[in-house]
PDB file of C-alpha atoms in Angstrom:
ATOM      1  CA  MET A  80    -176.336  50.261 -62.709  1.00 41.00           C
ATOM      2  CA  SER A  81    -178.019  47.181 -60.828  1.00 56.00           C
ATOM      3  CA  SER A  82    -175.944  44.101 -60.079  1.00 79.00           C
ATOM      4  CA  ARG A  83    -176.935  40.698 -61.373  1.00 81.00           C
ATOM      5  CA  TRP A  84    -177.851  39.642 -58.003  1.00 79.00           C
ATOM      6  CA  GLU A  85    -180.386  42.623 -57.844  1.00 81.00           C
ATOM      7  CA  GLU A  86    -181.728  41.559 -61.387  1.00 82.00           C
ATOM      8  CA  PHE A  87    -182.273  38.156 -60.017  1.00 81.00           C
ATOM      9  CA  TYR A  88    -184.298  38.860 -57.115  1.00 79.00           C
ATOM     10  CA  ALA A  89    -186.410  41.293 -59.299  1.00 80.00           C
ATOM     11  CA  SER A  90    -187.348  38.761 -61.536  1.00 80.00           C
ATOM     12  CA  LEU A  91    -188.757  36.607 -59.110  1.00 78.00           C
ATOM     13  CA  ALA A  92    -192.244  36.810 -57.354  1.00 79.00           C
ATOM     14  CA  ILE A  93    -191.897  37.764 -53.552  1.00 82.00           C
ATOM     15  CA  PRO A  94    -193.040  34.937 -51.338  1.00 80.00           C
ATOM     16  CA  THR A  95    -196.713  35.321 -50.072  1.00 83.00           C
ATOM     17  CA  ASP A  96    -195.012  35.153 -46.284  1.00 82.00           C
ATOM     18  CA  PHE A  97    -192.062  37.084 -46.803  1.00 84.00           C
ATOM     19  CA  GLU A  98    -193.081  40.093 -44.731  1.00 87.00           C
ATOM     20  CA  GLU A  99    -194.745  37.736 -42.170  1.00 87.00           C
ATOM     21  CA  ASN A 100    -191.547  36.043 -41.653  1.00 85.00           C
ATOM     22  CA  LYS A 101    -189.398  39.149 -41.740  1.00 87.00           C
ATOM     23  CA  ASN A 102    -191.442  40.554 -38.997  1.00 89.00           C
ATOM     24  CA  LYS A 103    -191.324  37.388 -36.878  1.00 89.00           C
ATOM     25  CA  ILE A 104    -187.415  37.668 -37.149  1.00 89.00           C
ATOM     26  CA  LYS A 105    -187.488  41.299 -36.282  1.00 90.00           C
ATOM     27  CA  ASP A 106    -189.654  40.692 -33.232  1.00 91.00           C
ATOM     28  CA  PHE A 107    -187.390  37.746 -32.088  1.00 91.00           C
ATOM     29  CA  CYS A 108    -184.191  40.074 -32.575  1.00 91.00           C
ATOM     30  CA  GLU A 109    -185.533  42.834 -30.374  1.00 90.00           C
ATOM     31  CA  HIS A 110    -185.647  40.241 -27.442  1.00 90.00           C
ATOM     32  CA  VAL A 111    -182.187  39.289 -27.869  1.00 91.00           C
ATOM     33  CA  SER A 112    -179.978  40.679 -25.030  1.00 87.00           C
ATOM     34  CA  SER A 113    -177.295  43.417 -26.245  1.00 78.00           C
ATOM     35  CA  GLN A 114    -174.962  40.966 -24.671  1.00 84.00           C
ATOM     36  CA  GLN A 115    -175.748  37.574 -26.487  1.00 92.00           C
ATOM     37  CA  LYS A 116    -174.106  36.423 -29.426  1.00 96.00           C
ATOM     38  CA  ILE A 117    -176.449  35.053 -32.226  1.00 96.00           C
ATOM     39  CA  VAL A 118    -176.044  33.115 -35.481  1.00 97.00           C
ATOM     40  CA  LEU A 119    -177.910  32.456 -38.552  1.00 95.00           C
ATOM     41  CA  VAL A 120    -177.585  28.932 -39.843  1.00 95.00           C
ATOM     42  CA  THR A 121    -178.889  28.060 -43.174  1.00 91.00           C
ATOM     43  CA  SER A 122    -179.214  24.448 -43.693  1.00 91.00           C
ATOM     44  CA  GLY A 123    -180.417  21.552 -46.140  1.00 84.00           C
ATOM     45  CA  GLY A 124    -180.478  21.359 -49.562  1.00 80.00           C
ATOM     46  CA  THR A 125    -182.164  23.316 -52.631  1.00 81.00           C
ATOM     47  CA  THR A 126    -184.622  22.191 -55.294  1.00 80.00           C
ATOM     48  CA  VAL A 127    -185.011  23.968 -58.795  1.00 82.00           C
ATOM     49  CA  PRO A 128    -188.332  23.342 -60.060  1.00 85.00           C
ATOM     50  CA  LEU A 129    -188.840  22.491 -63.813  1.00 85.00           C
ATOM     51  CA  GLU A 130    -192.344  23.456 -63.969  1.00 87.00           C
ATOM     52  CA  HIS A 131    -194.626  26.476 -62.480  1.00 87.00           C
ATOM     53  CA  ASN A 132    -196.876  23.737 -61.278  1.00 89.00           C
ATOM     54  CA  THR A 133    -194.070  21.765 -59.889  1.00 86.00           C
ATOM     55  CA  VAL A 134    -193.752  17.853 -60.448  1.00 85.00           C
ATOM     56  CA  ARG A 135    -190.267  17.587 -61.373  1.00 83.00           C
ATOM     57  CA  PHE A 136    -187.426  19.499 -60.041  1.00 82.00           C
ATOM     58  CA  VAL A 137    -183.579  19.326 -59.886  1.00 80.00           C
ATOM     59  CA  ASP A 138    -182.276  18.297 -56.264  1.00 77.00           C
ATOM     60  CA  ASN A 139    -179.091  17.991 -54.503  1.00 76.00           C
ATOM     61  CA  PHE A 140    -177.910  15.300 -51.911  1.00 73.00           C
ATOM     62  CA  SER A 141    -178.068  17.389 -48.720  1.00 79.00           C
ATOM     63  CA  ALA A 142    -180.549  16.564 -45.860  1.00 81.00           C
ATOM     64  CA  GLY A 143    -179.349  19.456 -43.581  1.00 84.00           C
ATOM     65  CA  THR A 144    -177.439  16.935 -41.195  1.00 90.00           C
ATOM     66  CA  ARG A 145    -174.728  19.495 -40.893  1.00 93.00           C
ATOM     67  CA  GLY A 146    -176.654  22.599 -40.360  1.00 92.00           C
ATOM     68  CA  SER A 147    -178.996  21.252 -38.049  1.00 93.00           C
ATOM     69  CA  ALA A 148    -176.406  19.291 -35.858  1.00 94.00           C
ATOM     70  CA  SER A 149    -174.306  22.560 -35.939  1.00 96.00           C
ATOM     71  CA  ALA A 150    -177.751  24.674 -34.805  1.00 95.00           C
ATOM     72  CA  GLU A 151    -177.561  22.390 -31.662  1.00 95.00           C
ATOM     73  CA  TYR A 152    -174.000  22.879 -30.697  1.00 97.00           C
ATOM     74  CA  PHE A 153    -174.360  26.622 -31.078  1.00 97.00           C
ATOM     75  CA  LEU A 154    -177.104  26.479 -28.695  1.00 96.00           C
ATOM     76  CA  GLU A 155    -175.041  24.675 -26.167  1.00 96.00           C
ATOM     77  CA  LYS A 156    -172.598  27.325 -26.856  1.00 96.00           C
ATOM     78  CA  GLY A 157    -174.868  29.563 -25.584  1.00 95.00           C
ATOM     79  CA  TYR A 158    -175.711  31.522 -28.753  1.00 97.00           C
ATOM     80  CA  VAL A 159    -179.234  32.613 -29.846  1.00 95.00           C
ATOM     81  CA  VAL A 160    -179.616  30.730 -33.199  1.00 95.00           C
ATOM     82  CA  ILE A 161    -182.097  31.651 -36.095  1.00 94.00           C
ATOM     83  CA  PHE A 162    -182.082  28.469 -38.230  1.00 92.00           C
ATOM     84  CA  VAL A 163    -183.055  28.953 -41.961  1.00 89.00           C
ATOM     85  CA  HIS A 164    -183.881  25.555 -43.893  1.00 87.00           C
ATOM     86  CA  ARG A 165    -185.875  24.008 -46.557  1.00 82.00           C
ATOM     87  CA  LEU A 166    -189.255  22.311 -46.099  1.00 79.00           C
ATOM     88  CA  LYS A 167    -188.720  18.543 -45.380  1.00 79.00           C
ATOM     89  CA  SER A 168    -184.769  19.102 -44.570  1.00 83.00           C
ATOM     90  CA  LEU A 169    -183.601  17.830 -41.177  1.00 84.00           C
ATOM     91  CA  GLU A 170    -184.030  20.113 -38.212  1.00 86.00           C
ATOM     92  CA  PRO A 171    -182.446  20.608 -34.627  1.00 88.00           C
ATOM     93  CA  TYR A 172    -182.950  17.876 -32.384  1.00 86.00           C
ATOM     94  CA  VAL A 173    -185.259  15.835 -34.712  1.00 83.00           C
ATOM     95  CA  ARG A 174    -182.648  13.153 -35.458  1.00 80.00           C
ATOM     96  CA  HIS A 175    -182.221  12.325 -31.882  1.00 78.00           C
ATOM     97  CA  PHE A 176    -185.845  10.770 -31.698  1.00 74.00           C
ATOM     98  CA  MET A 177    -186.290   9.305 -35.147  1.00 66.00           C
ATOM     99  CA  GLY A 178    -188.033   6.053 -34.759  1.00 59.00           C
ATOM    100  CA  GLN A 179    -189.284   6.812 -31.338  1.00 54.00           C
ATOM    101  CA  LYS A 180    -193.162   6.155 -30.992  1.00 49.00           C
ATOM    102  CA  PHE A 181    -193.567   8.608 -28.189  1.00 43.00           C
ATOM    103  CA  LEU A 182    -193.430  11.302 -30.856  1.00 45.00           C
ATOM    104  CA  ASP A 183    -196.926  10.331 -31.742  1.00 53.00           C
ATOM    105  CA  MET A 184    -198.208  11.654 -28.491  1.00 47.00           C
ATOM    106  CA  LEU A 185    -196.820  15.100 -29.175  1.00 50.00           C
ATOM    107  CA  GLU A 186    -199.045  17.678 -30.561  1.00 50.00           C
ATOM    108  CA  ILE A 187    -196.666  19.761 -32.908  1.00 44.00           C
ATOM    109  CA  HIS A 188    -197.619  23.842 -33.652  1.00 45.00           C
ATOM    110  CA  ASN A 189    -195.300  24.628 -36.354  1.00 41.00           C
ATOM    111  CA  ASP A 190    -196.175  27.615 -38.444  1.00 40.00           C
ATOM    112  CA  GLU A 191    -192.743  28.781 -39.523  1.00 38.00           C
ATOM    113  CA  ALA A 192    -192.374  29.145 -42.799  1.00 37.00           C
ATOM    114  CA  GLU A 193    -189.020  29.221 -44.549  1.00 41.00           C
ATOM    115  CA  THR A 194    -187.345  32.359 -43.941  1.00 46.00           C
ATOM    116  CA  SER A 195    -185.077  34.500 -46.778  1.00 64.00           C
ATOM    117  CA  VAL A 196    -181.502  34.904 -46.062  1.00 75.00           C
ATOM    118  CA  VAL A 197    -182.096  38.484 -47.228  1.00 74.00           C
ATOM    119  CA  ALA A 198    -184.717  39.108 -44.472  1.00 76.00           C
ATOM    120  CA  ALA A 199    -182.662  37.620 -41.856  1.00 82.00           C
ATOM    121  CA  CYS A 200    -179.533  39.764 -42.442  1.00 83.00           C
ATOM    122  CA  GLU A 201    -181.499  42.629 -42.149  1.00 81.00           C
ATOM    123  CA  CYS A 202    -182.096  41.991 -38.875  1.00 86.00           C
ATOM    124  CA  LEU A 203    -179.137  40.796 -37.633  1.00 90.00           C
ATOM    125  CA  ALA A 204    -177.074  43.864 -39.203  1.00 89.00           C
ATOM    126  CA  PRO A 205    -177.417  45.782 -35.931  1.00 90.00           C
ATOM    127  CA  PHE A 206    -175.764  43.003 -33.772  1.00 93.00           C
ATOM    128  CA  GLY A 207    -172.268  43.918 -35.666  1.00 93.00           C
ATOM    129  CA  ALA A 208    -169.512  41.367 -34.650  1.00 95.00           C
ATOM    130  CA  ARG A 209    -171.664  39.610 -32.136  1.00 94.00           C
ATOM    131  CA  ALA A 210    -173.362  37.875 -35.158  1.00 96.00           C
ATOM    132  CA  VAL A 211    -172.454  34.814 -36.799  1.00 96.00           C
ATOM    133  CA  LEU A 212    -173.462  33.768 -40.215  1.00 96.00           C
ATOM    134  CA  TYR A 213    -172.922  30.066 -40.931  1.00 95.00           C
ATOM    135  CA  LEU A 214    -173.834  29.322 -44.404  1.00 93.00           C
ATOM    136  CA  ALA A 215    -174.300  25.721 -44.239  1.00 91.00           C
ATOM    137  CA  ALA A 216    -176.870  25.095 -47.050  1.00 86.00           C
ATOM    138  CA  ALA A 217    -176.052  23.222 -49.955  1.00 79.00           C
ATOM    139  CA  VAL A 218    -177.417  26.007 -52.440  1.00 77.00           C
ATOM    140  CA  SER A 219    -177.957  25.309 -55.838  1.00 78.00           C
ATOM    141  CA  ASP A 220    -175.578  26.988 -58.397  1.00 79.00           C
ATOM    142  CA  PHE A 221    -178.043  26.616 -61.416  1.00 83.00           C
ATOM    143  CA  TYR A 222    -181.735  27.551 -61.827  1.00 81.00           C
ATOM    144  CA  ILE A 223    -184.264  27.871 -64.692  1.00 85.00           C
ATOM    145  CA  PRO A 224    -185.712  31.517 -65.224  1.00 83.00           C
ATOM    146  CA  SER A 225    -189.630  31.611 -64.516  1.00 82.00           C
ATOM    147  CA  SER A 226    -190.082  32.860 -68.171  1.00 82.00           C
ATOM    148  CA  GLN A 227    -188.273  29.422 -69.722  1.00 85.00           C
ATOM    149  CA  MET A 228    -190.458  27.112 -67.160  1.00 86.00           C
ATOM    150  CA  PRO A 229    -193.542  25.723 -68.468  1.00 85.00           C
ATOM    151  CA  THR A 230    -196.763  26.311 -66.770  1.00 88.00           C
ATOM    152  CA  HIS A 231    -197.899  22.884 -66.363  1.00 91.00           C
ATOM    153  CA  LYS A 232    -196.409  19.037 -65.898  1.00 89.00           C
ATOM    154  CA  MET A 233    -193.934  18.340 -68.795  1.00 86.00           C
ATOM    155  CA  GLN A 234    -195.491  15.594 -70.936  1.00 88.00           C
ATOM    156  CA  SER A 235    -193.489  12.719 -71.732  1.00 84.00           C
ATOM    157  CA  GLU A 236    -195.081  12.175 -75.160  1.00 83.00           C
ATOM    158  CA  ALA A 237    -193.498  15.160 -76.192  1.00 82.00           C
ATOM    159  CA  GLY A 238    -190.195  13.657 -76.117  1.00 85.00           C
ATOM    160  CA  ALA A 239    -187.145  14.458 -73.955  1.00 86.00           C
ATOM    161  CA  PRO A 240    -187.226  18.089 -72.696  1.00 84.00           C
ATOM    162  CA  ASN A 241    -184.477  20.408 -73.647  1.00 84.00           C
ATOM    163  CA  ILE A 242    -183.467  22.067 -70.291  1.00 84.00           C
ATOM    164  CA  SER A 243    -181.057  25.107 -70.264  1.00 84.00           C
ATOM    165  CA  LEU A 244    -179.920  25.968 -66.677  1.00 85.00           C
ATOM    166  CA  GLN A 245    -178.676  29.238 -65.870  1.00 84.00           C
ATOM    167  CA  LEU A 246    -176.184  30.044 -63.057  1.00 84.00           C
ATOM    168  CA  VAL A 247    -177.384  31.245 -59.903  1.00 83.00           C
ATOM    169  CA  PRO A 248    -175.930  35.141 -58.676  1.00 82.00           C
ATOM    170  CA  LYS A 249    -173.689  34.570 -55.641  1.00 85.00           C
ATOM    171  CA  ILE A 250    -175.265  36.663 -52.791  1.00 85.00           C
ATOM    172  CA  LEU A 251    -172.051  36.606 -50.552  1.00 90.00           C
ATOM    173  CA  GLU A 252    -170.789  39.707 -52.190  1.00 88.00           C
ATOM    174  CA  PRO A 253    -173.627  41.600 -51.062  1.00 89.00           C
ATOM    175  CA  LEU A 254    -174.263  39.907 -47.815  1.00 92.00           C
ATOM    176  CA  VAL A 255    -170.526  40.435 -46.936  1.00 93.00           C
ATOM    177  CA  ASN A 256    -170.258  44.156 -48.127  1.00 90.00           C
ATOM    178  CA  THR A 257    -173.544  45.499 -47.621  1.00 90.00           C
ATOM    179  CA  TRP A 258    -176.117  43.520 -45.637  1.00 92.00           C
ATOM    180  CA  VAL A 259    -173.933  42.652 -42.701  1.00 94.00           C
ATOM    181  CA  PRO A 260    -170.544  44.035 -43.339  1.00 94.00           C
ATOM    182  CA  HIS A 261    -169.330  43.514 -39.507  1.00 95.00           C
ATOM    183  CA  ALA A 262    -170.408  39.943 -38.823  1.00 96.00           C
ATOM    184  CA  TYR A 263    -168.560  37.049 -38.662  1.00 97.00           C
ATOM    185  CA  VAL A 264    -169.465  35.090 -42.074  1.00 97.00           C
ATOM    186  CA  VAL A 265    -168.614  31.775 -42.807  1.00 97.00           C
ATOM    187  CA  SER A 266    -169.380  29.766 -46.022  1.00 96.00           C
ATOM    188  CA  PHE A 267    -168.878  26.156 -46.984  1.00 95.00           C
ATOM    189  CA  LYS A 268    -167.351  24.541 -49.923  1.00 95.00           C
ATOM    190  CA  LEU A 269    -168.111  20.870 -51.085  1.00 93.00           C
ATOM    191  CA  GLU A 270    -165.851  19.388 -53.672  1.00 94.00           C
ATOM    192  CA  THR A 271    -165.110  15.870 -55.079  1.00 93.00           C
ATOM    193  CA  ASP A 272    -161.636  16.415 -56.134  1.00 95.00           C
ATOM    194  CA  GLU A 273    -159.039  17.139 -53.347  1.00 94.00           C
ATOM    195  CA  ASN A 274    -156.861  18.906 -55.747  1.00 95.00           C
ATOM    196  CA  LEU A 275    -159.559  21.757 -56.072  1.00 95.00           C
ATOM    197  CA  LEU A 276    -160.588  22.203 -52.364  1.00 95.00           C
ATOM    198  CA  ILE A 277    -158.219  24.556 -50.893  1.00 95.00           C
ATOM    199  CA  THR A 278    -157.736  26.630 -54.340  1.00 95.00           C
ATOM    200  CA  ARG A 279    -161.491  26.756 -54.740  1.00 95.00           C
ATOM    201  CA  ALA A 280    -161.868  27.910 -50.990  1.00 96.00           C
ATOM    202  CA  ARG A 281    -159.238  30.449 -50.908  1.00 95.00           C
ATOM    203  CA  GLY A 282    -160.645  31.717 -54.218  1.00 94.00           C
ATOM    204  CA  ALA A 283    -164.068  32.551 -52.534  1.00 94.00           C
ATOM    205  CA  LEU A 284    -162.386  34.012 -49.436  1.00 95.00           C
ATOM    206  CA  SER A 285    -160.530  36.338 -51.976  1.00 94.00           C
ATOM    207  CA  LYS A 286    -163.305  37.291 -54.202  1.00 93.00           C
ATOM    208  CA  TYR A 287    -165.892  37.880 -51.291  1.00 93.00           C
ATOM    209  CA  LYS A 288    -163.653  38.992 -48.243  1.00 93.00           C
ATOM    210  CA  HIS A 289    -165.497  37.073 -45.607  1.00 96.00           C
ATOM    211  CA  LYS A 290    -164.149  35.357 -42.771  1.00 96.00           C
ATOM    212  CA  MET A 291    -163.860  31.553 -43.070  1.00 97.00           C
ATOM    213  CA  VAL A 292    -164.513  28.879 -45.478  1.00 97.00           C
ATOM    214  CA  ILE A 293    -165.114  25.410 -44.229  1.00 97.00           C
ATOM    215  CA  ALA A 294    -163.875  23.066 -46.963  1.00 97.00           C
ATOM    216  CA  ASN A 295    -164.618  19.348 -47.271  1.00 95.00           C
ATOM    217  CA  ILE A 296    -164.685  16.510 -49.553  1.00 96.00           C
ATOM    218  CA  LEU A 297    -168.003  14.843 -50.372  1.00 92.00           C
ATOM    219  CA  HIS A 298    -167.003  11.527 -49.243  1.00 94.00           C
ATOM    220  CA  THR A 299    -164.820  12.417 -46.122  1.00 95.00           C
ATOM    221  CA  ARG A 300    -167.299  15.195 -44.840  1.00 94.00           C
ATOM    222  CA  LYS A 301    -168.474  13.461 -41.755  1.00 94.00           C
ATOM    223  CA  TYR A 302    -165.043  12.958 -40.382  1.00 96.00           C
ATOM    224  CA  ARG A 303    -162.457  15.494 -42.127  1.00 97.00           C
ATOM    225  CA  VAL A 304    -162.795  19.253 -42.483  1.00 97.00           C
ATOM    226  CA  VAL A 305    -160.463  22.189 -43.460  1.00 97.00           C
ATOM    227  CA  LEU A 306    -160.904  25.562 -41.873  1.00 98.00           C
ATOM    228  CA  VAL A 307    -159.654  27.972 -44.478  1.00 97.00           C
ATOM    229  CA  MET A 308    -158.844  31.738 -43.698  1.00 94.00           C
ATOM    230  CA  ALA A 309    -157.048  34.057 -45.583  1.00 88.00           C
ATOM    231  CA  THR A 310    -153.610  33.213 -44.758  1.00 89.00           C
ATOM    232  CA  THR A 311    -153.714  30.044 -42.729  1.00 93.00           C
ATOM    233  CA  CYS A 312    -155.665  26.574 -42.832  1.00 94.00           C
ATOM    234  CA  SER A 313    -156.383  23.899 -40.337  1.00 96.00           C
ATOM    235  CA  GLU A 314    -157.858  20.592 -40.257  1.00 97.00           C
ATOM    236  CA  ILE A 315    -160.494  19.046 -37.995  1.00 97.00           C
ATOM    237  CA  VAL A 316    -160.297  15.327 -37.872  1.00 97.00           C
ATOM    238  CA  LEU A 317    -162.409  12.656 -36.285  1.00 97.00           C
ATOM    239  CA  ASP A 318    -160.028   9.763 -35.112  1.00 95.00           C
ATOM    240  CA  PRO A 319    -161.040   6.452 -35.103  1.00 94.00           C
ATOM    241  CA  GLU A 320    -161.821   6.542 -31.366  1.00 96.00           C
ATOM    242  CA  GLU A 321    -164.183   9.373 -31.781  1.00 96.00           C
ATOM    243  CA  ILE A 322    -165.897   8.124 -34.686  1.00 94.00           C
ATOM    244  CA  GLU A 323    -166.801   4.880 -32.513  1.00 94.00           C
ATOM    245  CA  ALA A 324    -167.785   6.926 -29.536  1.00 95.00           C
ATOM    246  CA  GLY A 325    -170.284   8.696 -31.876  1.00 93.00           C
ATOM    247  CA  ILE A 326    -168.696  12.246 -31.598  1.00 95.00           C
ATOM    248  CA  GLU A 327    -170.017  14.319 -34.292  1.00 96.00           C
ATOM    249  CA  ILE A 328    -167.616  16.659 -36.174  1.00 97.00           C
ATOM    250  CA  GLU A 329    -169.776  19.563 -36.197  1.00 97.00           C
ATOM    251  CA  SER A 330    -169.245  19.604 -32.201  1.00 97.00           C
ATOM    252  CA  LYS A 331    -165.580  20.093 -33.050  1.00 97.00           C
ATOM    253  CA  ILE A 332    -166.283  22.613 -35.934  1.00 97.00           C
ATOM    254  CA  VAL A 333    -168.281  25.123 -33.694  1.00 98.00           C
ATOM    255  CA  SER A 334    -166.270  24.773 -30.600  1.00 97.00           C
ATOM    256  CA  GLU A 335    -163.371  25.846 -32.707  1.00 97.00           C
ATOM    257  CA  LEU A 336    -165.541  28.534 -34.608  1.00 97.00           C
ATOM    258  CA  THR A 337    -166.902  30.138 -31.217  1.00 97.00           C
ATOM    259  CA  LYS A 338    -163.170  30.716 -30.092  1.00 97.00           C
ATOM    260  CA  ARG A 339    -162.318  32.625 -33.082  1.00 96.00           C
ATOM    261  CA  HIS A 340    -165.645  34.441 -32.985  1.00 97.00           C
ATOM    262  CA  GLU A 341    -164.807  35.446 -29.380  1.00 96.00           C
ATOM    263  CA  SER A 342    -161.295  36.736 -30.608  1.00 96.00           C
ATOM    264  CA  PHE A 343    -163.173  38.372 -33.472  1.00 96.00           C
ATOM    265  CA  ILE A 344    -165.204  40.217 -31.079  1.00 96.00           C
ATOM    266  CA  ALA A 345    -162.187  41.450 -28.961  1.00 95.00           C
ATOM    267  CA  GLU A 346    -160.840  42.701 -31.818  1.00 93.00           C
ATOM    268  CA  SER A 347    -163.683  44.675 -33.195  1.00 90.00           C
ATOM    269  CA  VAL A 348    -164.048  46.608 -29.629  1.00 76.00           C
TER     270      VAL A 348
END
C-alpha cells in the first residue's frame, strides 16, 4: 500500500528538468572525495499556485537569508555544499554585493534550475554519516491539488473564489528512514507562540527520528534559536555586542552543528 507522500508525488507532473538536474548532482557528487563532508542546504520560501497558468499564488515570508548565509559558513568549514533554493530567493554571497554597481560588469551564466530534494537525497545516500541535510527552507504546509485549480487566471467578475487548501505530506519520514538513513538530518521549526516551540520541536523529533530541530520564534529568529535534540536543548543567542559587531547567528549555528556532526561521524565508525 502506497503512503500519502507517494500518492502526492504521483499526482504531480515530473519537472521537465528533473533528470537533467539529477544527473548534474550525481556527476557533482562523484567528484567529491571520500574524506570530505557534504551538506544539502534547502533554502527560501515556497509558493502555492492558485491557477495552472499562474498569476496568483500563496506565499510565505522567507527570503532565503538563513539558508544562503548558512551555506557560506558551511563552505568556510570545508564542507561541500549542494544548495537547493526557490527561484528569486537569496543565494549564497549575493547579499554581500547588493547595491554595488560593479556587478553590472559581470557576465553571469546560471543554467542551474531548482533541484528537488528527492533527487539530491538519492545521490547523498552513499555518503552515509558524512552527509548533513540542513533543511532551512520554509516549506508550505498547504497546497491546492492540481485537479482543483483552474487552468486560467481567476476573474474577479466571478466574485470571491472559494479556495480549499490541503495538507502537504511531510517527506521527513521517508527522508530519514529510507532515502538517507545514515545522514545527519537537521530540520527547522518556526513558531510565533513561545509556549509551543519546544513541544512542537520535540514532537517532530519523536515522529521522524532525525537528529536535531533548530527551533526559533518569528520575531527573535535573527538573534536566538534553540537546538533541540532527543533529550537535551541548548540555546544560541547573540548578545548586544555581537549584534552591533554584525555577527550573524548562522555562523554560530553552523559552528555548533559541525562540531556535533564530527562527533556523530566518530560514533558512526
